[in-house]
Amino acid sequence: MSSESRERLVATLREHALVIGEVTLTSGRTAQYYVDAKRAILRPDGFRALGELVAAEAGEAGATAVGGMTMGADPVACAALAAGADVKAFFVRKDRKEHGLQRWIEGPELEPGERCLVVEDVVTTGGSTIAAIERVREEGFEVVGVAAVLDRLAGGGDAIRAQADRYVALTTIDDVYPDRPDG
């Protein structure tokens, strides 16, 4: 992992993604801060840094496809493509499409056994990431690893490790908000 790219990603997340104040998380838990990673990674510098990191991780994992649960994974997978990763990008739907091809996984056609790096923007409990891992496997593809933009260090990383041999958090909440009240 390039330390320069990681430093740029951390700086962008600190400046643009960290929101201080009580919020309800996807898990239903409440927290005194929120990390809206898309506010940082959908800016040029954050997108470039993220792309470089995810492309490198895809290469190390031997992935041929990068993606995950839609919305959280979408900009992460696209950043890898923009950085030149030799992969296909895909998005896992929360519900099967009811018309057209009625697919669970959108993007280029993935071949049976395709080697997938599952990606996520922010991990708290790991629930949506695990749902993506399960769907990818159910569709006949191999999960070669998981990469998260930021791990809130709230147990999700351990839950993901129980489902995947390889899990990498590109950053953690300790990097972005080291002085948080619960830290």
Short mmCIF file of C-alpha atoms in Angstrom, two decimals:
data_model
loop_
_atom_site.label_atom_id
_atom_site.label_comp_id
_atom_site.label_asym_id
_atom_site.label_seq_id
_atom_site.Cartn_x
_atom_site.Cartn_y
_atom_site.Cartn_z
CA MET A 1 0.00 0.00 0.00
CA SER A 2 1.50 3.34 -1.05
CA SER A 3 2.05 5.47 2.04
CA GLU A 4 1.62 8.67 -0.01
CA SER A 5 -1.75 7.52 -1.39
CA ARG A 6 -2.86 6.42 2.07
CA GLU A 7 -1.83 9.77 3.61
CA ARG A 8 -3.79 11.63 0.92
CA LEU A 9 -6.83 9.44 1.53
CA VAL A 10 -6.68 9.97 5.30
CA ALA A 11 -6.32 13.75 4.87
CA THR A 12 -9.28 13.88 2.48
CA LEU A 13 -11.44 11.76 4.80
CA ARG A 14 -10.55 14.00 7.78
CA GLU A 15 -11.36 17.18 5.89
CA HIS A 16 -14.50 16.14 4.04
CA ALA A 17 -16.02 12.93 5.46
CA LEU A 18 -15.96 13.29 9.23
CA VAL A 19 -19.22 14.64 10.69
CA ILE A 20 -19.34 15.27 14.45
CA GLY A 21 -22.75 14.86 16.09
CA GLU A 22 -25.21 12.11 16.99
CA VAL A 23 -26.30 9.94 14.07
CA THR A 24 -28.05 6.62 13.55
CA LEU A 25 -25.89 4.15 11.63
CA THR A 26 -27.06 1.55 9.09
CA SER A 27 -26.79 -1.04 11.87
CA GLY A 28 -29.35 0.93 13.92
CA ARG A 29 -26.74 1.90 16.49
CA THR A 30 -26.27 5.54 17.40
CA ALA A 31 -22.87 7.19 17.33
CA GLN A 32 -21.43 10.60 18.20
CA TYR A 33 -19.77 10.93 14.81
CA TYR A 34 -20.31 9.76 11.27
CA VAL A 35 -17.92 9.09 8.43
CA ASP A 36 -19.59 9.86 5.11
CA ALA A 37 -16.74 8.52 2.97
CA LYS A 38 -18.46 9.44 -0.30
CA ARG A 39 -18.06 13.13 0.59
CA ALA A 40 -14.27 12.57 0.41
CA ILE A 41 -13.78 9.83 -2.16
CA LEU A 42 -15.95 11.52 -4.77
CA ARG A 43 -13.52 14.45 -4.90
CA PRO A 44 -10.55 14.31 -7.30
CA ASP A 45 -7.76 13.83 -4.76
CA GLY A 46 -9.67 11.33 -2.63
CA PHE A 47 -10.79 9.39 -5.72
CA ARG A 48 -7.23 9.21 -7.10
CA ALA A 49 -5.74 8.12 -3.78
CA LEU A 50 -8.46 5.52 -3.25
CA GLY A 51 -8.09 4.20 -6.79
CA GLU A 52 -4.36 3.70 -6.38
CA LEU A 53 -4.85 1.83 -3.10
CA VAL A 54 -7.68 -0.40 -4.31
CA ALA A 55 -5.93 -1.15 -7.60
CA ALA A 56 -2.85 -2.24 -5.63
CA GLU A 57 -4.96 -4.40 -3.31
CA ALA A 58 -6.75 -6.00 -6.28
CA GLY A 59 -3.38 -6.87 -7.78
CA GLU A 60 -2.06 -8.32 -4.51
CA ALA A 61 -5.20 -10.43 -4.06
CA GLY A 62 -5.13 -11.64 -7.67
CA ALA A 63 -8.63 -10.26 -8.28
CA THR A 64 -10.19 -10.17 -11.73
CA ALA A 65 -13.26 -8.23 -10.54
CA VAL A 66 -13.88 -5.58 -7.89
CA GLY A 67 -17.23 -4.63 -6.38
CA GLY A 68 -19.70 -5.02 -3.57
CA MET A 69 -23.05 -3.89 -2.21
CA THR A 70 -24.36 -1.00 -4.23
CA MET A 71 -23.84 2.52 -3.06
CA GLY A 72 -21.03 1.79 -0.60
CA ALA A 73 -18.95 -0.14 -3.12
CA ASP A 74 -19.79 1.76 -6.30
CA PRO A 75 -17.26 4.61 -6.11
CA VAL A 76 -14.62 2.27 -4.65
CA ALA A 77 -14.84 -0.14 -7.59
CA CYS A 78 -14.92 2.72 -10.11
CA ALA A 79 -11.85 4.31 -8.51
CA ALA A 80 -9.93 1.05 -9.02
CA LEU A 81 -10.86 1.07 -12.72
CA ALA A 82 -9.87 4.72 -13.09
CA ALA A 83 -6.49 3.93 -11.51
CA GLY A 84 -5.84 1.30 -14.17
CA ALA A 85 -6.64 -1.91 -12.31
CA ASP A 86 -7.01 -4.75 -14.81
CA VAL A 87 -10.37 -5.84 -13.39
CA LYS A 88 -14.07 -5.69 -14.11
CA ALA A 89 -16.23 -3.63 -11.76
CA PHE A 90 -19.53 -4.97 -10.44
CA PHE A 91 -22.32 -3.88 -8.11
CA VAL A 92 -24.40 -6.19 -5.92
CA ARG A 93 -28.04 -5.15 -5.78
CA LYS A 94 -29.91 -5.12 -2.47
CA ASP A 95 -32.89 -6.64 -4.30
CA ARG A 96 -32.99 -8.61 -7.55
CA LYS A 97 -33.89 -6.45 -10.52
CA GLU A 98 -37.50 -7.23 -11.47
CA HIS A 99 -37.19 -6.48 -15.19
CA GLY A 100 -34.64 -6.87 -17.94
CA LEU A 101 -32.08 -9.56 -17.06
CA GLN A 102 -33.29 -9.75 -13.43
CA ARG A 103 -29.74 -9.87 -12.12
CA TRP A 104 -28.40 -9.61 -8.58
CA ILE A 105 -24.98 -8.50 -9.80
CA GLU A 106 -24.70 -5.65 -12.30
CA GLY A 107 -21.80 -4.82 -14.57
CA PRO A 108 -19.87 -6.79 -17.16
CA GLU A 109 -20.66 -10.49 -17.33
CA LEU A 110 -18.59 -12.30 -14.71
CA GLU A 111 -17.32 -15.77 -15.57
CA PRO A 112 -17.90 -18.76 -13.26
CA GLY A 113 -15.15 -18.78 -10.65
CA GLU A 114 -14.26 -15.12 -11.28
CA ARG A 115 -11.87 -13.90 -8.54
CA CYS A 116 -13.64 -11.04 -6.74
CA LEU A 117 -12.32 -8.41 -4.36
CA VAL A 118 -15.34 -7.24 -2.38
CA VAL A 119 -15.12 -3.56 -1.45
CA GLU A 120 -16.98 -1.28 0.94
CA ASP A 121 -16.72 2.37 1.91
CA VAL A 122 -17.25 2.24 5.70
CA VAL A 123 -17.39 -0.88 7.90
CA THR A 124 -19.15 -0.77 11.25
CA THR A 125 -20.79 -4.17 11.91
CA GLY A 126 -19.80 -5.65 8.56
CA GLY A 127 -23.39 -6.63 7.78
CA SER A 128 -23.68 -5.21 4.27
CA THR A 129 -20.19 -6.44 3.37
CA ILE A 130 -21.04 -9.96 4.53
CA ALA A 131 -24.29 -9.82 2.54
CA ALA A 132 -22.25 -8.90 -0.54
CA ILE A 133 -19.78 -11.75 0.11
CA GLU A 134 -22.65 -14.21 0.40
CA ARG A 135 -24.32 -12.98 -2.79
CA VAL A 136 -21.06 -13.11 -4.76
CA ARG A 137 -20.51 -16.70 -3.64
CA GLU A 138 -24.14 -17.69 -4.32
CA GLU A 139 -23.72 -16.42 -7.88
CA GLY A 140 -20.73 -18.77 -8.35
CA PHE A 141 -17.80 -16.41 -7.93
CA GLU A 142 -14.78 -16.66 -5.64
CA VAL A 143 -14.10 -14.05 -2.96
CA VAL A 144 -10.32 -13.49 -2.84
CA GLY A 145 -10.48 -10.68 -0.31
CA VAL A 146 -12.27 -7.68 1.11
CA ALA A 147 -11.07 -4.07 1.20
CA ALA A 148 -12.74 -1.24 3.11
CA VAL A 149 -12.03 2.46 2.75
CA LEU A 150 -12.49 2.94 6.51
CA ASP A 151 -13.08 0.55 9.41
CA ARG A 152 -14.83 2.14 12.41
CA LEU A 153 -13.22 -0.56 14.61
CA ALA A 154 -16.65 -1.53 15.95
CA GLY A 155 -16.41 -5.29 15.34
CA GLY A 156 -17.16 -5.37 11.63
CA GLY A 157 -13.60 -6.24 10.66
CA ASP A 158 -13.69 -9.38 12.83
CA ALA A 159 -17.07 -10.37 11.39
CA ILE A 160 -15.71 -9.98 7.86
CA ARG A 161 -12.53 -11.95 8.69
CA ALA A 162 -14.79 -14.83 9.76
CA GLN A 163 -16.19 -14.86 6.19
CA ALA A 164 -13.11 -14.02 4.10
CA ASP A 165 -9.47 -15.08 4.33
CA ARG A 166 -8.20 -11.61 3.46
CA TYR A 167 -9.48 -8.31 4.88
CA VAL A 168 -7.73 -4.97 4.51
CA ALA A 169 -8.90 -1.66 5.94
CA LEU A 170 -7.24 1.09 3.94
CA THR A 171 -7.83 3.43 6.91
CA THR A 172 -9.43 3.19 10.32
CA ILE A 173 -11.29 5.62 12.52
CA ASP A 174 -8.08 5.93 14.56
CA ASP A 175 -6.43 7.50 11.49
CA VAL A 176 -9.27 9.89 10.71
CA TYR A 177 -10.56 10.81 14.20
CA PRO A 178 -7.88 9.81 16.72
CA ASP A 179 -9.23 12.08 19.50
CA ARG A 180 -12.83 10.85 19.36
CA PRO A 181 -14.63 10.53 22.71
CA ASP A 182 -15.07 6.72 22.44
CA GLY A 183 -11.47 6.16 21.27
#
